[in-house]
PDB file of C-alpha atoms in Angstrom:
ATOM      1  CA  MET S   1      31.507   8.683   2.585  1.00 50.00           C
ATOM      2  CA  ALA S   2      29.535   5.470   3.213  1.00 55.00           C
ATOM      3  CA  VAL S   3      31.959   3.512   1.013  1.00 54.00           C
ATOM      4  CA  GLU S   4      34.983   5.034   2.714  1.00 55.00           C
ATOM      5  CA  SER S   5      33.485   4.236   6.126  1.00 53.00           C
ATOM      6  CA  LYS S   6      32.994   0.614   5.002  1.00 64.00           C
ATOM      7  CA  VAL S   7      29.337   0.474   6.019  1.00 81.00           C
ATOM      8  CA  SER S   8      27.450  -2.774   5.420  1.00 86.00           C
ATOM      9  CA  ILE S   9      23.923  -1.430   5.028  1.00 94.00           C
ATOM     10  CA  ILE S  10      22.163   1.810   4.051  1.00 93.00           C
ATOM     11  CA  LEU S  11      18.610   2.679   5.153  1.00 93.00           C
ATOM     12  CA  GLY S  12      16.816   4.899   2.668  1.00 83.00           C
ATOM     13  CA  PRO S  13      17.180   7.154   0.844  1.00 77.00           C
ATOM     14  CA  LEU S  14      13.691   8.472   1.380  1.00 75.00           C
ATOM     15  CA  TYR S  15      12.682   8.921  -2.272  1.00 76.00           C
ATOM     16  CA  SER S  16      13.175   6.677  -5.280  1.00 81.00           C
ATOM     17  CA  ASN S  17      15.068   9.262  -7.364  1.00 83.00           C
ATOM     18  CA  THR S  18      17.790   9.592  -4.717  1.00 85.00           C
ATOM     19  CA  ALA S  19      17.797   5.829  -4.179  1.00 86.00           C
ATOM     20  CA  LYS S  20      18.463   5.425  -7.921  1.00 86.00           C
ATOM     21  CA  ALA S  21      21.559   7.610  -7.580  1.00 88.00           C
ATOM     22  CA  VAL S  22      22.892   5.678  -4.584  1.00 87.00           C
ATOM     23  CA  ALA S  23      22.031   2.139  -5.760  1.00 88.00           C
ATOM     24  CA  PRO S  24      24.716   1.498  -8.444  1.00 88.00           C
ATOM     25  CA  ILE S  25      27.516   2.729  -6.172  1.00 88.00           C
ATOM     26  CA  ALA S  26      26.252   0.664  -3.223  1.00 89.00           C
ATOM     27  CA  HIS S  27      25.800  -2.419  -5.389  1.00 84.00           C
ATOM     28  CA  LYS S  28      29.327  -2.097  -6.791  1.00 88.00           C
ATOM     29  CA  ASN S  29      30.701  -1.992  -3.237  1.00 88.00           C
ATOM     30  CA  ASN S  30      28.493  -4.836  -1.870  1.00 88.00           C
ATOM     31  CA  ILE S  31      26.489  -2.529   0.397  1.00 91.00           C
ATOM     32  CA  ASN S  32      22.863  -3.529   0.914  1.00 94.00           C
ATOM     33  CA  VAL S  33      20.354  -0.709   0.479  1.00 94.00           C
ATOM     34  CA  ILE S  34      16.918  -0.920   2.109  1.00 95.00           C
ATOM     35  CA  SER S  35      14.826   1.785   0.482  1.00 94.00           C
ATOM     36  CA  PHE S  36      11.522   3.049   1.878  1.00 93.00           C
ATOM     37  CA  SER S  37      10.250   3.258  -1.702  1.00 90.00           C
ATOM     38  CA  ASN S  38       7.985   0.827  -3.590  1.00 90.00           C
ATOM     39  CA  ASP S  39       9.546   1.646  -6.984  1.00 89.00           C
ATOM     40  CA  ARG S  40      10.276  -1.676  -8.700  1.00 89.00           C
ATOM     41  CA  ASN S  41      12.762   0.008 -11.047  1.00 88.00           C
ATOM     42  CA  LEU S  42      15.209   0.011  -8.136  1.00 90.00           C
ATOM     43  CA  LEU S  43      15.298  -3.791  -8.003  1.00 91.00           C
ATOM     44  CA  LYS S  44      17.632  -4.056 -10.995  1.00 86.00           C
ATOM     45  CA  ASP S  45      20.396  -2.463  -8.909  1.00 86.00           C
ATOM     46  CA  GLY S  46      19.847  -4.842  -6.020  1.00 90.00           C
ATOM     47  CA  VAL S  47      17.921  -2.400  -3.828  1.00 94.00           C
ATOM     48  CA  ILE S  48      15.641  -3.982  -1.217  1.00 96.00           C
ATOM     49  CA  LEU S  49      12.204  -2.345  -1.157  1.00 95.00           C
ATOM     50  CA  PHE S  50      10.575  -1.721   2.225  1.00 95.00           C
ATOM     51  CA  GLY S  51       7.641   0.357   0.979  1.00 92.00           C
ATOM     52  CA  PHE S  52       4.051  -0.893   0.821  1.00 93.00           C
ATOM     53  CA  MET S  53       3.616  -2.559  -2.568  1.00 94.00           C
ATOM     54  CA  PRO S  54       0.359  -1.549  -4.309  1.00 91.00           C
ATOM     55  CA  GLU S  55      -0.182  -4.937  -5.949  1.00 94.00           C
ATOM     56  CA  GLN S  56      -0.207  -6.672  -2.556  1.00 96.00           C
ATOM     57  CA  GLN S  57      -2.954  -4.344  -1.335  1.00 96.00           C
ATOM     58  CA  ILE S  58      -5.015  -4.931  -4.489  1.00 96.00           C
ATOM     59  CA  ARG S  59      -4.544  -8.698  -4.277  1.00 97.00           C
ATOM     60  CA  ARG S  60      -5.565  -8.812  -0.617  1.00 97.00           C
ATOM     61  CA  VAL S  61      -8.768  -6.796  -0.963  1.00 98.00           C
ATOM     62  CA  LEU S  62      -9.850  -8.535  -4.186  1.00 97.00           C
ATOM     63  CA  LYS S  63      -9.208 -12.037  -2.816  1.00 97.00           C
ATOM     64  CA  PHE S  64     -11.254 -11.132   0.246  1.00 98.00           C
ATOM     65  CA  SER S  65     -14.043  -9.621  -1.878  1.00 98.00           C
ATOM     66  CA  ALA S  66     -14.253 -12.685  -4.096  1.00 97.00           C
ATOM     67  CA  GLY S  67     -14.705 -14.807  -0.986  1.00 97.00           C
ATOM     68  CA  LYS S  68     -17.577 -12.553   0.082  1.00 97.00           C
ATOM     69  CA  GLY S  69     -19.588 -12.998  -3.112  1.00 97.00           C
ATOM     70  CA  ILE S  70     -18.272 -10.197  -5.336  1.00 97.00           C
ATOM     71  CA  GLU S  71     -18.495 -11.453  -8.930  1.00 98.00           C
ATOM     72  CA  THR S  72     -18.105  -8.370 -11.160  1.00 98.00           C
ATOM     73  CA  ILE S  73     -15.633  -5.532 -10.735  1.00 97.00           C
ATOM     74  CA  SER S  74     -14.612  -2.276 -12.387  1.00 97.00           C
ATOM     75  CA  ALA S  75     -11.615  -0.045 -11.775  1.00 96.00           C
ATOM     76  CA  PHE S  76     -11.132   3.726 -11.696  1.00 96.00           C
ATOM     77  CA  VAL S  77      -7.412   4.301 -11.455  1.00 95.00           C
ATOM     78  CA  PRO S  78      -4.810   7.057 -11.918  1.00 92.00           C
ATOM     79  CA  GLU S  79      -2.984   7.094 -15.230  1.00 91.00           C
ATOM     80  CA  ASN S  80       0.433   6.428 -13.741  1.00 89.00           C
ATOM     81  CA  ASP S  81       2.628   3.499 -12.696  1.00 86.00           C
ATOM     82  CA  PHE S  82       0.576   2.919  -9.549  1.00 88.00           C
ATOM     83  CA  GLY S  83      -2.653   2.714 -11.554  1.00 92.00           C
ATOM     84  CA  ARG S  84      -1.184   0.396 -14.168  1.00 93.00           C
ATOM     85  CA  VAL S  85       0.193  -1.934 -11.495  1.00 92.00           C
ATOM     86  CA  ALA S  86      -3.239  -1.972  -9.821  1.00 94.00           C
ATOM     87  CA  VAL S  87      -4.978  -2.892 -13.083  1.00 96.00           C
ATOM     88  CA  SER S  88      -2.452  -5.606 -13.897  1.00 96.00           C
ATOM     89  CA  GLU S  89      -2.929  -7.194 -10.469  1.00 96.00           C
ATOM     90  CA  MET S  90      -6.720  -6.859 -10.753  1.00 97.00           C
ATOM     91  CA  GLN S  91      -6.667  -8.743 -14.046  1.00 97.00           C
ATOM     92  CA  THR S  92      -4.516 -11.482 -12.514  1.00 97.00           C
ATOM     93  CA  ILE S  93      -6.847 -11.923  -9.534  1.00 97.00           C
ATOM     94  CA  ALA S  94      -9.873 -11.833 -11.828  1.00 97.00           C
ATOM     95  CA  ARG S  95      -8.505 -14.849 -13.695  1.00 97.00           C
ATOM     96  CA  GLU S  96      -7.640 -16.675 -10.475  1.00 97.00           C
ATOM     97  CA  GLU S  97     -10.987 -16.009  -8.776  1.00 97.00           C
ATOM     98  CA  ASN S  98     -13.230 -16.096 -11.859  1.00 96.00           C
ATOM     99  CA  LEU S  99     -14.201 -12.438 -11.460  1.00 97.00           C
ATOM    100  CA  GLU S 100     -15.565 -10.523 -14.433  1.00 98.00           C
ATOM    101  CA  VAL S 101     -13.917  -7.165 -15.126  1.00 97.00           C
ATOM    102  CA  LEU S 102     -16.655  -4.953 -16.579  1.00 97.00           C
ATOM    103  CA  SER S 103     -14.634  -1.814 -17.217  1.00 95.00           C
ATOM    104  CA  THR S 104     -11.358  -0.052 -16.507  1.00 96.00           C
ATOM    105  CA  GLU S 105     -11.119   3.729 -16.675  1.00 95.00           C
ATOM    106  CA  TYR S 106      -8.037   5.892 -16.164  1.00 94.00           C
ATOM    107  CA  TYR S 107      -7.932   9.522 -15.044  1.00 92.00           C
ATOM    108  CA  GLN S 108      -5.171  12.114 -15.070  1.00 84.00           C
ATOM    109  CA  SER S 109      -3.543  12.427 -11.656  1.00 72.00           C
ATOM    110  CA  SER S 110      -0.554  14.682 -12.304  1.00 62.00           C
ATOM    111  CA  ASN S 111      -2.501  17.892 -11.633  1.00 56.00           C
ATOM    112  CA  SER S 112      -4.580  17.764  -8.457  1.00 53.00           C
ATOM    113  CA  LYS S 113      -6.600  20.786  -9.599  1.00 52.00           C
ATOM    114  CA  LYS S 114      -7.756  19.148 -12.820  1.00 60.00           C
ATOM    115  CA  GLN S 115     -11.346  17.972 -12.733  1.00 70.00           C
ATOM    116  CA  VAL S 116     -12.043  14.245 -12.859  1.00 79.00           C
ATOM    117  CA  ASP S 117     -13.790  13.247 -16.089  1.00 81.00           C
ATOM    118  CA  VAL S 118     -17.408  12.739 -14.978  1.00 86.00           C
ATOM    119  CA  SER S 119     -18.274  10.802 -18.138  1.00 89.00           C
ATOM    120  CA  LYS S 120     -15.854   8.042 -17.151  1.00 91.00           C
ATOM    121  CA  ILE S 121     -17.526   7.666 -13.768  1.00 90.00           C
ATOM    122  CA  VAL S 122     -20.958   7.574 -15.430  1.00 89.00           C
ATOM    123  CA  GLU S 123     -19.650   4.847 -17.754  1.00 90.00           C
ATOM    124  CA  ILE S 124     -18.396   2.757 -14.831  1.00 92.00           C
ATOM    125  CA  ASN S 125     -21.668   3.103 -12.902  1.00 89.00           C
ATOM    126  CA  SER S 126     -23.733   2.250 -15.977  1.00 90.00           C
ATOM    127  CA  LYS S 127     -22.127  -1.211 -16.117  1.00 93.00           C
ATOM    128  CA  GLU S 128     -23.454  -1.849 -12.570  1.00 94.00           C
ATOM    129  CA  PRO S 129     -20.486  -3.791 -11.140  1.00 96.00           C
ATOM    130  CA  ASP S 130     -20.643  -5.446  -7.733  1.00 97.00           C
ATOM    131  CA  ALA S 131     -17.538  -3.497  -6.722  1.00 97.00           C
ATOM    132  CA  ILE S 132     -15.352  -0.644  -7.956  1.00 97.00           C
ATOM    133  CA  ILE S 133     -11.709  -0.490  -6.973  1.00 97.00           C
ATOM    134  CA  ILE S 134     -10.233   2.999  -6.476  1.00 96.00           C
ATOM    135  CA  PRO S 135      -6.535   2.941  -5.447  1.00 94.00           C
ATOM    136  CA  GLU S 136      -6.361   6.608  -4.546  1.00 92.00           C
ATOM    137  CA  GLY S 137      -6.112   8.813  -1.479  1.00 89.00           C
ATOM    138  CA  GLY S 138      -6.257  12.378  -0.222  1.00 87.00           C
ATOM    139  CA  LYS S 139      -8.388  15.082  -1.822  1.00 86.00           C
ATOM    140  CA  ARG S 140      -8.508  13.210  -5.122  1.00 88.00           C
ATOM    141  CA  LEU S 141     -10.331  10.301  -3.475  1.00 90.00           C
ATOM    142  CA  LEU S 142     -12.816  12.698  -1.876  1.00 89.00           C
ATOM    143  CA  ASP S 143     -13.483  14.327  -5.259  1.00 89.00           C
ATOM    144  CA  ILE S 144     -13.976  10.982  -7.012  1.00 91.00           C
ATOM    145  CA  VAL S 145     -16.365   9.601  -4.412  1.00 90.00           C
ATOM    146  CA  ASN S 146     -18.388  12.828  -4.328  1.00 90.00           C
ATOM    147  CA  ILE S 147     -18.776  12.737  -8.114  1.00 89.00           C
ATOM    148  CA  MET S 148     -19.699   9.049  -8.013  1.00 89.00           C
ATOM    149  CA  ALA S 149     -22.396   9.767  -5.422  1.00 86.00           C
ATOM    150  CA  LYS S 150     -23.928  12.408  -7.717  1.00 87.00           C
ATOM    151  CA  ASN S 151     -23.769  10.160 -10.786  1.00 83.00           C
ATOM    152  CA  LYS S 152     -24.630   6.801  -9.262  1.00 78.00           C
ATOM    153  CA  GLY S 153     -26.255   4.005 -11.217  1.00 75.00           C
ATOM    154  CA  LYS S 154     -29.250   1.894 -10.270  1.00 79.00           C
ATOM    155  CA  LYS S 155     -27.054  -0.579  -8.420  1.00 84.00           C
ATOM    156  CA  LYS S 156     -24.875   0.600  -5.541  1.00 87.00           C
ATOM    157  CA  ALA S 157     -21.410  -0.844  -5.967  1.00 94.00           C
ATOM    158  CA  ARG S 158     -19.179  -1.570  -3.001  1.00 96.00           C
ATOM    159  CA  LEU S 159     -16.055   0.547  -3.151  1.00 96.00           C
ATOM    160  CA  LEU S 160     -12.675  -1.119  -2.656  1.00 97.00           C
ATOM    161  CA  GLY S 161      -9.543   0.784  -1.735  1.00 95.00           C
ATOM    162  CA  SER S 162      -5.830   0.541  -1.109  1.00 93.00           C
ATOM    163  CA  GLY S 163      -3.675   1.459   1.867  1.00 91.00           C
ATOM    164  CA  GLN S 164      -4.010   5.133   0.870  1.00 91.00           C
ATOM    165  CA  TRP S 165      -7.468   4.983   2.428  1.00 92.00           C
ATOM    166  CA  ASP S 166      -5.864   4.438   5.832  1.00 89.00           C
ATOM    167  CA  ASP S 167      -6.307   8.092   6.723  1.00 85.00           C
ATOM    168  CA  THR S 168      -8.297   9.552   9.608  1.00 79.00           C
ATOM    169  CA  GLU S 169      -9.818  12.022   7.134  1.00 78.00           C
ATOM    170  CA  PHE S 170     -11.892   9.188   5.676  1.00 80.00           C
ATOM    171  CA  GLN S 171     -13.033   7.554   8.920  1.00 76.00           C
ATOM    172  CA  ASN S 172     -16.238   9.598   9.080  1.00 72.00           C
ATOM    173  CA  PHE S 173     -16.756  10.090   5.351  1.00 78.00           C
ATOM    174  CA  SER S 174     -20.302   8.742   5.021  1.00 81.00           C
ATOM    175  CA  LYS S 175     -20.155   8.315   1.246  1.00 86.00           C
ATOM    176  CA  ILE S 176     -17.657   5.463   1.537  1.00 90.00           C
ATOM    177  CA  LYS S 177     -19.423   3.687   4.404  1.00 91.00           C
ATOM    178  CA  GLY S 178     -19.360  -0.051   3.824  1.00 94.00           C
ATOM    179  CA  SER S 179     -16.204   0.130   1.694  1.00 96.00           C
ATOM    180  CA  TRP S 180     -13.319  -2.284   2.171  1.00 97.00           C
ATOM    181  CA  PHE S 181      -9.590  -1.716   1.893  1.00 97.00           C
ATOM    182  CA  ALA S 182      -6.371  -3.546   2.715  1.00 96.00           C
ATOM    183  CA  THR S 183      -3.729  -2.113   5.000  1.00 94.00           C
ATOM    184  CA  SER S 184      -1.558  -3.026   7.966  1.00 92.00           C
ATOM    185  CA  GLU S 185      -3.426  -3.990  11.111  1.00 87.00           C
ATOM    186  CA  PRO S 186      -4.088  -0.781  13.086  1.00 86.00           C
ATOM    187  CA  GLU S 187      -3.371  -1.921  16.639  1.00 85.00           C
ATOM    188  CA  GLN S 188       0.420  -2.058  16.476  1.00 80.00           C
ATOM    189  CA  HIS S 189       0.705   1.028  14.289  1.00 82.00           C
ATOM    190  CA  GLU S 190      -1.561   3.050  16.605  1.00 86.00           C
ATOM    191  CA  SER S 191       0.648   2.066  19.527  1.00 89.00           C
ATOM    192  CA  PHE S 192       3.674   3.386  17.634  1.00 90.00           C
ATOM    193  CA  GLU S 193       1.867   6.642  16.806  1.00 90.00           C
ATOM    194  CA  LEU S 194       0.840   7.140  20.433  1.00 91.00           C
ATOM    195  CA  HIS S 195       4.381   6.650  21.695  1.00 92.00           C
ATOM    196  CA  PHE S 196       5.807   8.893  18.962  1.00 92.00           C
ATOM    197  CA  ASN S 197       3.334  11.651  19.811  1.00 93.00           C
ATOM    198  CA  GLU S 198       4.183  11.412  23.511  1.00 94.00           C
ATOM    199  CA  VAL S 199       7.879  11.880  22.759  1.00 93.00           C
ATOM    200  CA  PHE S 200       7.843  14.418  19.903  1.00 93.00           C
ATOM    201  CA  LYS S 201       4.438  16.108  20.486  1.00 93.00           C
ATOM    202  CA  TYR S 202       3.085  15.645  16.949  1.00 92.00           C
ATOM    203  CA  LYS S 203       1.522  12.878  14.891  1.00 88.00           C
ATOM    204  CA  PRO S 204       4.112  11.078  12.774  1.00 89.00           C
ATOM    205  CA  PRO S 205       3.803  10.737   8.987  1.00 86.00           C
ATOM    206  CA  ARG S 206       3.153   7.165   7.887  1.00 84.00           C
ATOM    207  CA  ILE S 207       6.617   6.734   6.397  1.00 88.00           C
ATOM    208  CA  SER S 208       8.129   7.250   9.860  1.00 92.00           C
ATOM    209  CA  SER S 209       6.826   3.827  10.915  1.00 93.00           C
ATOM    210  CA  ILE S 210       8.627   2.256   7.944  1.00 94.00           C
ATOM    211  CA  ALA S 211      11.826   4.023   8.971  1.00 94.00           C
ATOM    212  CA  TYR S 212      11.350   2.871  12.573  1.00 95.00           C
ATOM    213  CA  ASP S 213      10.884  -0.744  11.464  1.00 96.00           C
ATOM    214  CA  ALA S 214      13.973  -0.512   9.245  1.00 96.00           C
ATOM    215  CA  VAL S 215      16.085   0.685  12.174  1.00 96.00           C
ATOM    216  CA  ALA S 216      14.609  -2.052  14.394  1.00 96.00           C
ATOM    217  CA  LEU S 217      15.466  -4.627  11.727  1.00 97.00           C
ATOM    218  CA  THR S 218      19.096  -3.523  11.547  1.00 96.00           C
ATOM    219  CA  THR S 219      19.293  -3.530  15.361  1.00 96.00           C
ATOM    220  CA  PHE S 220      18.039  -7.112  15.334  1.00 96.00           C
ATOM    221  CA  LEU S 221      20.580  -8.107  12.664  1.00 96.00           C
ATOM    222  CA  ALA S 222      23.341  -6.372  14.617  1.00 95.00           C
ATOM    223  CA  LYS S 223      22.635  -8.726  17.519  1.00 94.00           C
ATOM    224  CA  SER S 224      22.822 -11.893  15.412  1.00 93.00           C
ATOM    225  CA  PRO S 225      24.577 -14.888  16.987  1.00 91.00           C
ATOM    226  CA  GLY S 226      28.225 -14.649  16.100  1.00 89.00           C
ATOM    227  CA  GLY S 227      28.092 -10.900  15.544  1.00 91.00           C
ATOM    228  CA  ALA S 228      26.380  -8.372  13.301  1.00 93.00           C
ATOM    229  CA  ASN S 229      25.092  -9.887  10.075  1.00 95.00           C
ATOM    230  CA  PHE S 230      23.774  -7.442   7.461  1.00 94.00           C
ATOM    231  CA  SER S 231      24.084  -9.870   4.569  1.00 94.00           C
ATOM    232  CA  ARG S 232      21.349 -10.164   1.961  1.00 94.00           C
ATOM    233  CA  GLU S 233      20.787 -13.736   3.140  1.00 95.00           C
ATOM    234  CA  ALA S 234      20.118 -12.587   6.710  1.00 96.00           C
ATOM    235  CA  ILE S 235      17.812  -9.785   5.579  1.00 96.00           C
ATOM    236  CA  MET S 236      15.835 -12.246   3.466  1.00 95.00           C
ATOM    237  CA  SER S 237      15.276 -14.776   6.211  1.00 95.00           C
ATOM    238  CA  PRO S 238      12.182 -16.803   5.186  1.00 93.00           C
ATOM    239  CA  SER S 239      10.861 -16.711   8.760  1.00 92.00           C
ATOM    240  CA  GLY S 240      10.362 -12.950   8.410  1.00 95.00           C
ATOM    241  CA  PHE S 241      10.078 -10.258  11.052  1.00 96.00           C
ATOM    242  CA  VAL S 242       7.495  -8.318  13.070  1.00 93.00           C
ATOM    243  CA  GLY S 243       7.288  -4.529  13.096  1.00 93.00           C
ATOM    244  CA  THR S 244       4.939  -1.666  13.863  1.00 93.00           C
ATOM    245  CA  ASN S 245       3.196  -2.355  10.547  1.00 92.00           C
ATOM    246  CA  GLY S 246       2.768  -6.068  11.254  1.00 91.00           C
ATOM    247  CA  ILE S 247       4.581  -9.112   9.929  1.00 94.00           C
ATOM    248  CA  PHE S 248       6.850  -8.846   6.888  1.00 96.00           C
ATOM    249  CA  ARG S 249       9.571 -10.644   5.012  1.00 96.00           C
ATOM    250  CA  PHE S 250      11.704  -9.960   1.969  1.00 97.00           C
ATOM    251  CA  ARG S 251      11.526 -12.058  -1.175  1.00 96.00           C
ATOM    252  CA  GLN S 252      14.647 -13.000  -3.083  1.00 95.00           C
ATOM    253  CA  ASP S 253      13.929 -10.314  -5.675  1.00 95.00           C
ATOM    254  CA  GLY S 254      14.056  -7.646  -2.953  1.00 96.00           C
ATOM    255  CA  VAL S 255      10.324  -6.984  -2.590  1.00 96.00           C
ATOM    256  CA  CYS S 256       8.841  -6.775   0.919  1.00 97.00           C
ATOM    257  CA  GLU S 257       5.820  -9.010   1.503  1.00 96.00           C
ATOM    258  CA  ARG S 258       3.478  -7.841   4.258  1.00 95.00           C
ATOM    259  CA  GLY S 259       0.623  -9.383   6.173  1.00 95.00           C
ATOM    260  CA  LEU S 260      -2.351  -7.095   5.527  1.00 96.00           C
ATOM    261  CA  ALA S 261      -5.697  -6.809   7.267  1.00 96.00           C
ATOM    262  CA  ILE S 262      -9.060  -5.920   5.728  1.00 97.00           C
ATOM    263  CA  LEU S 263     -10.780  -2.833   7.137  1.00 96.00           C
ATOM    264  CA  GLU S 264     -14.323  -1.627   6.606  1.00 96.00           C
ATOM    265  CA  VAL S 265     -15.459   1.978   6.804  1.00 94.00           C
ATOM    266  CA  THR S 266     -18.284   2.197   9.360  1.00 92.00           C
ATOM    267  CA  ASP S 267     -20.251   4.900  11.199  1.00 88.00           C
ATOM    268  CA  LYS S 268     -17.729   4.577  14.024  1.00 87.00           C
ATOM    269  CA  GLY S 269     -14.608   4.719  11.883  1.00 89.00           C
ATOM    270  CA  PHE S 270     -12.468   1.924  10.497  1.00 93.00           C
ATOM    271  CA  LYS S 271     -13.209  -1.614  11.670  1.00 94.00           C
ATOM    272  CA  VAL S 272     -10.979  -4.646  11.166  1.00 95.00           C
ATOM    273  CA  ILE S 273     -13.181  -7.321   9.574  1.00 97.00           C
ATOM    274  CA  GLU S 274     -10.373  -9.750   8.786  1.00 96.00           C
ATOM    275  CA  LYS S 275      -7.074  -9.754  10.648  1.00 93.00           C
ATOM    276  CA  CYS S 276      -3.772 -10.077   8.893  1.00 90.00           C
ATOM    277  CA  PRO S 277      -2.534 -13.638   8.422  1.00 86.00           C
ATOM    278  CA  ARG S 278      -0.236 -15.106  11.065  1.00 80.00           C
ATOM    279  CA  ASP S 279       2.295 -16.017   8.418  1.00 78.00           C
ATOM    280  CA  ILE S 280       2.961 -14.943   4.837  1.00 73.00           C
TER     281      ILE S 280
END
């Protein structure tokens, strides 16, 4: 139907598996697809990714940590694509910033009911790193941190997280107090959430802000001088754009680069300790 209607751009689909089905057809018919996914496998079909890329979050928090005196790091990551991407980026930053990676441990994440291997956590703590990166969220993060607290080593490591930590459930979780993580700057996103809640009477899921920004982007492109311009060149303008999740721009390979802030978990909730950059 989209091909028959001669559309110039498709927003979504929501999940990577449906985006994979749409991508070859859209590419064949010169229709740009902006997916809300962060699945790099979609890039080969020319899909533009608007999701939050895990490696950017890892890079941001590790670069910041290195500048604050962190010298040794360990990682406890899920045994999936997200975890492997996180480890690869950690190793890259370690080389760039002269950080020593003491250990990397993987855990099964496919079954949320499966217990985390305590021995792996004991092994990580025994190496006494300055920081441990845990790119996880939800109940699994709570389980991991609780187990770490019970099996802590002599040296208390600072915990480092990803954007999955940006959840009100963790704001008052005392066991991660002092931890750092990278995410979009809260102020603009909170304003979006407040307005959304006023209109629809419920708190929006995080992906709704990505969808909102995608619609705003196409509205902006529709008002281009000389008429609507949904070309790949226009979408990938090097000057970038501003949305509810902060500044962003698209690279030539189709990946969205975002300006991320550093947040710390405190007694009073999340605190921005380094704002997102003004340009990326």
